[in-house]
Amino acid sequence: MAFEGLSTRLQNVFSKLRGKGKLTEDDVNEALREVRLALLEADVNFKVVKDFVAKVKERAIGQEVLQSFTPAMIVVDIVNKELTELMGGTQSKLARSNKPPTVILMAGLQGAGKTTMSGKLAKLLLSQNHRPLLAAADIYRPAAIKQLQVLGEQIKVPVFALGDQVSPVEIARQALQHAKDHNNDYLIVDTAGRLHIDESMMEEIKQIAETVDPDEILLVVDAMTGQEAVNVAESFHKQLELTGVVLTKLDGDTRGGAALSVKAVTGCPIKFAGMGEKMDALEPFHPERMASRILG
Ligand code: GDP
């Protein structure tokens, strides 16, 4: 599970603090130095760490904390609130258009987990009595279309595909028409990713976006890639009007820095977390729950 290292370190810092009773300014400063190191070691972006510690410090060095009989509890509470804020504050829900279908465009690098996440979202929507349609617009990765079709069959969601000889823009355009004609209230378009961000991929996804006018452009990022995930999010955000981020592979042994940095760096809320390869391994991302999980 992600965050294990960070969680253990922060819990150690706070249990030391609790053992002290009344706190001096030096005690708080020392604890915050350790918090800073723990966050850096968890691969949180250094600018994000700097701002975070400054904010906590501003609130924790006040009279209220230093004169309290339970100062450590107040410090933990401040860290908890700032961590929650860092990850976006409140849960950010999936968009819903009042002119169906709601169109969701999935963006991201190859291997990030776009196709898997497309299936998971479709399954979630189906369970909420929606009528999702999946569109297979990744014509470059061998077997991507087949992978989506197999997932579709498994979760009982229709998949719109035109093979790999039709352009992704055209596939997306026809998929939207198909959704309208068949009363699908959500259309999820799975697009191609490359191993690295490249111009032709960006150009293509921009064209798809212009064609289907999505209500939601979700960037799928692999949490295992750490700082790279944040760089990817920044680059995509410059080119596309992202409406949210989805973090995948949070079930893995990731240090969690990406989850803690990506909202601060891009301004985009994290909407979902992928917690495994199975179709039901999906969690809405709750910043406050995640913060509590980290602080134990
Ligand atoms: P795409 O190229 O972006 O469409 O990526 P895929 O959806 O094909 O996923 C790439 C690999 O990551 C596959 O082996 C998936 O099973 C795996 N994967 C996707 N999401 C998760 C996740 O949340 N946790 C884990 N452990 N594996 C995942």
CSV table of C-alpha atoms and ligand atoms in Angstrom, one decimal:
chain,number,residue,atom,x,y,z
A,1,MET,CA,0.0,0.0,0.0
A,2,ALA,CA,1.2,3.5,-0.8
A,3,PHE,CA,2.4,5.9,1.9
A,4,GLU,CA,3.7,3.3,4.3
A,5,GLY,CA,7.1,4.8,4.7
A,6,LEU,CA,5.7,8.3,5.0
A,7,SER,CA,3.0,7.2,7.4
A,8,THR,CA,5.5,5.5,9.8
A,9,ARG,CA,7.9,8.4,9.8
A,10,LEU,CA,5.2,11.0,10.5
A,11,GLN,CA,3.7,8.8,13.3
A,12,ASN,CA,7.2,8.6,14.9
A,13,VAL,CA,7.6,12.4,14.7
A,14,PHE,CA,4.3,12.9,16.4
A,15,SER,CA,4.7,10.3,19.1
A,16,LYS,CA,7.9,12.0,20.1
A,17,LEU,CA,6.1,15.3,20.2
A,18,ARG,CA,3.3,13.8,22.3
A,19,GLY,CA,5.8,12.5,24.8
A,20,LYS,CA,7.0,16.0,25.6
A,21,GLY,CA,3.9,17.6,27.2
A,22,LYS,CA,4.2,21.3,26.8
A,23,LEU,CA,6.1,22.4,23.7
A,24,THR,CA,8.6,25.1,23.0
A,25,GLU,CA,9.0,26.8,19.7
A,26,ASP,CA,12.2,24.8,19.3
A,27,ASP,CA,10.3,21.5,19.7
A,28,VAL,CA,7.8,22.5,17.0
A,29,ASN,CA,10.6,23.6,14.7
A,30,GLU,CA,12.4,20.3,15.2
A,31,ALA,CA,9.3,18.3,14.5
A,32,LEU,CA,8.6,20.3,11.4
A,33,ARG,CA,12.2,19.7,10.2
A,34,GLU,CA,11.4,16.0,10.5
A,35,VAL,CA,8.1,16.4,8.7
A,36,ARG,CA,9.9,18.1,5.9
A,37,LEU,CA,12.4,15.3,5.5
A,38,ALA,CA,9.7,12.7,5.6
A,39,LEU,CA,7.8,14.4,2.8
A,40,LEU,CA,10.9,14.8,0.7
A,41,GLU,CA,11.8,11.2,1.2
A,42,ALA,CA,8.2,10.3,0.1
A,43,ASP,CA,9.1,12.0,-3.1
A,44,VAL,CA,6.9,15.0,-2.7
A,45,ASN,CA,7.9,17.9,-4.9
A,46,PHE,CA,10.4,20.1,-3.1
A,47,LYS,CA,8.5,23.4,-3.7
A,48,VAL,CA,5.3,21.8,-2.5
A,49,VAL,CA,7.1,20.6,0.7
A,50,LYS,CA,8.5,24.1,1.3
A,51,ASP,CA,5.1,25.8,1.1
A,52,PHE,CA,3.5,23.0,3.1
A,53,VAL,CA,5.9,23.3,6.0
A,54,ALA,CA,5.7,27.1,5.9
A,55,LYS,CA,1.9,27.0,6.2
A,56,VAL,CA,2.0,24.5,9.1
A,57,LYS,CA,4.6,26.5,10.9
A,58,GLU,CA,2.7,29.7,10.6
A,59,ARG,CA,-0.2,28.1,12.4
A,60,ALA,CA,1.7,25.9,14.8
A,61,ILE,CA,4.0,28.5,16.4
A,62,GLY,CA,1.0,30.5,17.7
A,63,GLN,CA,0.3,31.0,21.4
A,64,GLU,CA,-2.7,28.7,21.2
A,65,VAL,CA,-0.4,25.7,20.5
A,66,LEU,CA,2.5,26.7,22.8
A,67,GLN,CA,0.2,27.4,25.8
A,68,SER,CA,-2.0,24.4,25.3
A,69,PHE,CA,-1.9,21.4,27.6
A,70,THR,CA,-2.2,19.1,24.5
A,71,PRO,CA,-0.1,20.9,22.0
A,72,ALA,CA,1.0,17.8,20.1
A,73,MET,CA,-2.6,17.1,19.3
A,74,ILE,CA,-3.1,20.5,17.9
A,75,VAL,CA,0.0,20.2,15.8
A,76,VAL,CA,-1.2,16.9,14.4
A,77,ASP,CA,-4.5,18.4,13.7
A,78,ILE,CA,-2.9,21.3,11.8
A,79,VAL,CA,-0.8,18.9,9.7
A,80,ASN,CA,-3.9,16.8,9.0
A,81,LYS,CA,-5.8,19.8,7.8
A,82,GLU,CA,-3.0,21.1,5.7
A,83,LEU,CA,-2.4,17.6,4.1
A,84,THR,CA,-6.1,17.4,3.3
A,85,GLU,CA,-5.9,20.9,1.7
A,86,LEU,CA,-2.8,19.9,-0.2
A,87,MET,CA,-4.7,17.0,-1.8
A,88,GLY,CA,-7.6,19.2,-2.8
A,89,GLY,CA,-9.6,19.7,0.3
A,90,THR,CA,-12.9,18.1,-0.5
A,91,GLN,CA,-13.7,15.2,-2.8
A,92,SER,CA,-14.1,16.2,-6.4
A,93,LYS,CA,-16.9,14.4,-8.3
A,94,LEU,CA,-17.1,13.3,-11.9
A,95,ALA,CA,-18.7,15.8,-14.1
A,96,ARG,CA,-22.2,15.3,-15.3
A,97,SER,CA,-23.6,17.2,-18.3
A,98,ASN,CA,-27.2,18.3,-18.3
A,99,LYS,CA,-27.1,17.6,-22.0
A,100,PRO,CA,-26.2,13.9,-22.2
A,101,PRO,CA,-24.0,12.2,-23.1
A,102,THR,CA,-21.4,13.4,-20.6
A,103,VAL,CA,-18.2,12.9,-22.5
A,104,ILE,CA,-15.0,11.8,-20.6
A,105,LEU,CA,-11.7,11.9,-22.4
A,106,MET,CA,-9.0,9.8,-21.0
A,107,ALA,CA,-5.4,11.1,-21.5
A,108,GLY,CA,-2.0,9.9,-20.4
A,109,LEU,CA,1.1,8.0,-21.2
A,110,GLN,CA,1.2,4.5,-22.4
A,111,GLY,CA,1.0,2.0,-19.6
A,112,ALA,CA,-0.3,4.6,-17.1
A,113,GLY,CA,-3.5,2.6,-16.9
A,114,LYS,CA,-5.9,4.4,-19.2
A,115,THR,CA,-7.6,1.4,-20.6
A,116,THR,CA,-8.0,-0.2,-17.3
A,117,MET,CA,-9.3,3.0,-15.7
A,118,SER,CA,-11.8,3.5,-18.6
A,119,GLY,CA,-13.2,0.1,-17.8
A,120,LYS,CA,-13.4,0.8,-14.1
A,121,LEU,CA,-15.2,4.1,-14.6
A,122,ALA,CA,-17.7,2.4,-16.9
A,123,LYS,CA,-18.3,-0.3,-14.4
A,124,LEU,CA,-18.8,2.3,-11.6
A,125,LEU,CA,-21.3,4.3,-13.8
A,126,LEU,CA,-23.2,1.2,-14.7
A,127,SER,CA,-23.6,0.4,-11.1
A,128,GLN,CA,-25.1,3.8,-10.6
A,129,ASN,CA,-27.7,3.0,-13.2
A,130,HIS,CA,-26.1,5.0,-16.0
A,131,ARG,CA,-25.7,3.7,-19.6
A,132,PRO,CA,-22.0,4.2,-20.4
A,133,LEU,CA,-20.4,3.6,-23.8
A,134,LEU,CA,-16.7,3.0,-24.2
A,135,ALA,CA,-14.9,4.1,-27.3
A,136,ALA,CA,-11.7,2.5,-28.5
A,137,ALA,CA,-9.6,5.3,-29.9
A,138,ASP,CA,-6.2,3.9,-29.2
A,139,ILE,CA,-5.3,2.6,-32.6
A,140,TYR,CA,-1.5,2.4,-32.1
A,141,ARG,CA,-0.8,0.1,-29.2
A,142,PRO,CA,-1.2,-3.4,-30.4
A,143,ALA,CA,-4.2,-5.1,-28.8
A,144,ALA,CA,-5.5,-2.0,-27.1
A,145,ILE,CA,-8.8,-2.2,-28.9
A,146,LYS,CA,-9.1,-5.9,-28.1
A,147,GLN,CA,-8.2,-5.2,-24.4
A,148,LEU,CA,-11.1,-2.7,-24.2
A,149,GLN,CA,-13.5,-5.1,-25.9
A,150,VAL,CA,-12.6,-7.8,-23.5
A,151,LEU,CA,-13.1,-5.5,-20.5
A,152,GLY,CA,-16.4,-4.3,-22.0
A,153,GLU,CA,-17.6,-7.9,-22.3
A,154,GLN,CA,-16.5,-8.6,-18.7
A,155,ILE,CA,-18.4,-5.6,-17.2
A,156,LYS,CA,-21.2,-5.7,-19.7
A,157,VAL,CA,-20.6,-2.3,-21.2
A,158,PRO,CA,-20.8,-1.7,-25.0
A,159,VAL,CA,-17.6,-0.8,-26.7
A,160,PHE,CA,-17.6,1.3,-29.9
A,161,ALA,CA,-14.7,0.4,-32.2
A,162,LEU,CA,-13.8,0.9,-35.8
A,163,GLY,CA,-10.6,-1.1,-35.9
A,164,ASP,CA,-7.2,0.5,-36.3
A,165,GLN,CA,-7.4,1.9,-39.8
A,166,VAL,CA,-9.7,4.8,-39.0
A,167,SER,CA,-8.4,7.9,-37.4
A,168,PRO,CA,-8.9,8.4,-33.7
A,169,VAL,CA,-10.6,11.7,-34.3
A,170,GLU,CA,-13.1,10.0,-36.6
A,171,ILE,CA,-13.6,7.1,-34.1
A,172,ALA,CA,-14.4,9.6,-31.4
A,173,ARG,CA,-16.8,11.6,-33.6
A,174,GLN,CA,-18.7,8.5,-34.6
A,175,ALA,CA,-18.7,7.2,-31.1
A,176,LEU,CA,-20.4,10.4,-29.9
A,177,GLN,CA,-23.1,10.1,-32.5
A,178,HIS,CA,-23.5,6.4,-31.6
A,179,ALA,CA,-23.9,7.4,-27.9
A,180,LYS,CA,-26.6,9.9,-28.8
A,181,ASP,CA,-28.4,7.5,-31.1
A,182,HIS,CA,-28.4,4.7,-28.4
A,183,ASN,CA,-29.3,6.8,-25.4
A,184,ASN,CA,-25.9,6.3,-23.7
A,185,ASP,CA,-25.6,9.0,-21.0
A,186,TYR,CA,-21.8,8.7,-20.7
A,187,LEU,CA,-19.2,8.3,-23.3
A,188,ILE,CA,-15.7,7.4,-22.2
A,189,VAL,CA,-13.0,7.8,-24.9
A,190,ASP,CA,-9.9,5.8,-24.4
A,191,THR,CA,-7.1,7.5,-26.3
A,192,ALA,CA,-3.5,6.5,-27.3
A,193,GLY,CA,-0.5,7.3,-25.1
A,194,ARG,CA,3.1,7.2,-26.0
A,195,LEU,CA,6.1,6.3,-24.0
A,196,HIS,CA,7.0,9.9,-23.8
A,197,ILE,CA,5.1,13.1,-24.3
A,198,ASP,CA,5.3,13.9,-28.0
A,199,GLU,CA,3.9,16.5,-30.2
A,200,SER,CA,1.8,14.3,-32.5
A,201,MET,CA,0.1,12.6,-29.6
A,202,MET,CA,-0.7,16.0,-28.1
A,203,GLU,CA,-2.0,17.3,-31.4
A,204,GLU,CA,-4.2,14.2,-31.9
A,205,ILE,CA,-5.8,14.4,-28.5
A,206,LYS,CA,-6.4,18.1,-28.9
A,207,GLN,CA,-8.2,17.4,-32.1
A,208,ILE,CA,-10.3,14.7,-30.4
A,209,ALA,CA,-11.1,17.2,-27.7
A,210,GLU,CA,-12.2,19.8,-30.3
A,211,THR,CA,-14.3,17.2,-32.0
A,212,VAL,CA,-16.2,15.7,-29.0
A,213,ASP,CA,-16.1,18.8,-26.6
A,214,PRO,CA,-15.5,16.7,-23.5
A,215,ASP,CA,-17.1,17.6,-20.1
A,216,GLU,CA,-14.2,16.0,-18.4
A,217,ILE,CA,-10.6,15.5,-19.5
A,218,LEU,CA,-9.0,13.1,-17.1
A,219,LEU,CA,-5.3,12.6,-17.0
A,220,VAL,CA,-4.4,9.1,-15.9
A,221,VAL,CA,-1.0,9.1,-14.1
A,222,ASP,CA,0.9,6.2,-12.7
A,223,ALA,CA,1.6,7.0,-9.0
A,224,MET,CA,4.5,4.5,-9.1
A,225,THR,CA,6.5,6.9,-11.3
A,226,GLY,CA,6.9,9.5,-8.5
A,227,GLN,CA,8.1,12.9,-9.6
A,228,GLU,CA,7.8,11.9,-13.2
A,229,ALA,CA,4.0,11.7,-12.7
A,230,VAL,CA,4.0,15.3,-11.6
A,231,ASN,CA,6.1,16.4,-14.6
A,232,VAL,CA,3.7,14.5,-16.9
A,233,ALA,CA,0.7,16.2,-15.3
A,234,GLU,CA,2.3,19.6,-15.7
A,235,SER,CA,3.1,19.0,-19.4
A,236,PHE,CA,-0.4,17.7,-20.2
A,237,HIS,CA,-2.0,20.6,-18.3
A,238,LYS,CA,-0.1,23.1,-20.4
A,239,GLN,CA,-1.6,21.6,-23.6
A,240,LEU,CA,-5.0,20.4,-22.6
A,241,GLU,CA,-7.6,21.8,-20.3
A,242,LEU,CA,-7.5,19.0,-17.9
A,243,THR,CA,-10.4,18.8,-15.5
A,244,GLY,CA,-9.0,16.2,-13.2
A,245,VAL,CA,-6.4,13.6,-12.5
A,246,VAL,CA,-6.7,9.9,-11.8
A,247,LEU,CA,-3.9,8.2,-10.0
A,248,THR,CA,-3.4,4.6,-10.7
A,249,LYS,CA,-1.4,1.9,-9.0
A,250,LEU,CA,-1.8,3.4,-5.5
A,251,ASP,CA,-2.0,-0.2,-4.3
A,252,GLY,CA,1.7,-0.7,-5.3
A,253,ASP,CA,4.7,0.1,-3.2
A,254,THR,CA,4.7,3.8,-4.1
A,255,ARG,CA,6.1,6.4,-1.8
A,256,GLY,CA,3.0,8.5,-2.5
A,257,GLY,CA,4.7,11.8,-3.4
A,258,ALA,CA,2.8,12.1,-6.6
A,259,ALA,CA,-0.5,11.9,-4.8
A,260,LEU,CA,0.6,14.7,-2.5
A,261,SER,CA,2.1,16.9,-5.2
A,262,VAL,CA,-0.1,16.7,-8.3
A,263,LYS,CA,-3.0,18.9,-7.1
A,264,ALA,CA,-0.7,21.6,-5.9
A,265,VAL,CA,1.4,21.6,-9.0
A,266,THR,CA,-1.4,21.5,-11.6
A,267,GLY,CA,-4.4,22.9,-9.7
A,268,CYS,CA,-6.3,19.8,-11.0
A,269,PRO,CA,-8.3,17.8,-8.5
A,270,ILE,CA,-7.5,14.1,-8.0
A,271,LYS,CA,-10.8,12.4,-8.7
A,272,PHE,CA,-10.1,8.7,-8.4
A,273,ALA,CA,-7.5,6.3,-7.3
A,274,GLY,CA,-6.8,3.0,-9.0
A,275,MET,CA,-6.1,0.4,-6.3
A,276,GLY,CA,-5.4,-2.7,-8.4
A,277,GLU,CA,-5.8,-4.4,-11.8
A,278,LYS,CA,-9.4,-5.7,-11.2
A,279,MET,CA,-12.4,-3.8,-12.5
A,280,ASP,CA,-13.7,-2.9,-9.0
A,281,ALA,CA,-10.3,-1.7,-7.7
A,282,LEU,CA,-11.4,1.9,-7.9
A,283,GLU,CA,-11.8,4.4,-5.1
A,284,PRO,CA,-13.1,8.0,-5.3
A,285,PHE,CA,-10.3,10.1,-4.0
A,286,HIS,CA,-11.1,11.6,-0.6
A,287,PRO,CA,-8.4,14.0,0.5
A,288,GLU,CA,-9.5,14.0,4.1
A,289,ARG,CA,-9.6,10.2,4.3
A,290,MET,CA,-6.2,9.9,2.6
A,291,ALA,CA,-4.7,12.4,5.1
A,292,SER,CA,-6.1,10.5,8.0
A,293,ARG,CA,-4.8,7.3,6.5
A,294,ILE,CA,-1.3,8.8,6.2
A,295,LEU,CA,-1.3,10.1,9.8
A,296,GLY,CA,-2.7,6.9,11.2
B,1,GDP,P1,-2.7,2.1,-20.8
B,1,GDP,O1,-1.6,1.9,-21.8
B,1,GDP,O2,-2.6,3.5,-20.2
B,1,GDP,O3,-4.1,1.9,-21.4
B,1,GDP,O4,-2.5,1.1,-19.6
B,1,GDP,P2,-3.3,-0.2,-19.2
B,1,GDP,O5,-4.7,0.1,-18.8
B,1,GDP,O6,-3.1,-1.2,-20.3
B,1,GDP,O7,-2.5,-0.6,-17.9
B,1,GDP,C1,-1.1,-1.0,-17.9
B,1,GDP,C2,-0.8,-2.0,-16.9
B,1,GDP,O8,-1.0,-1.5,-15.6
B,1,GDP,C3,-1.7,-3.2,-17.0
B,1,GDP,O9,-1.0,-4.4,-16.7
B,1,GDP,C4,-2.8,-3.0,-15.9
B,1,GDP,O10,-3.3,-4.2,-15.4
B,1,GDP,C5,-1.9,-2.3,-14.8
B,1,GDP,N1,-2.8,-1.4,-14.0
B,1,GDP,C6,-3.6,-0.5,-14.3
B,1,GDP,N2,-4.2,0.1,-13.2
B,1,GDP,C7,-3.6,-0.5,-12.1
B,1,GDP,C8,-3.7,-0.2,-10.7
B,1,GDP,O11,-4.5,0.6,-10.2
B,1,GDP,N3,-3.0,-1.1,-9.9
B,1,GDP,C9,-2.1,-2.0,-10.4
B,1,GDP,N4,-1.4,-2.7,-9.5
B,1,GDP,N5,-2.0,-2.2,-11.7
B,1,GDP,C10,-2.7,-1.4,-12.6
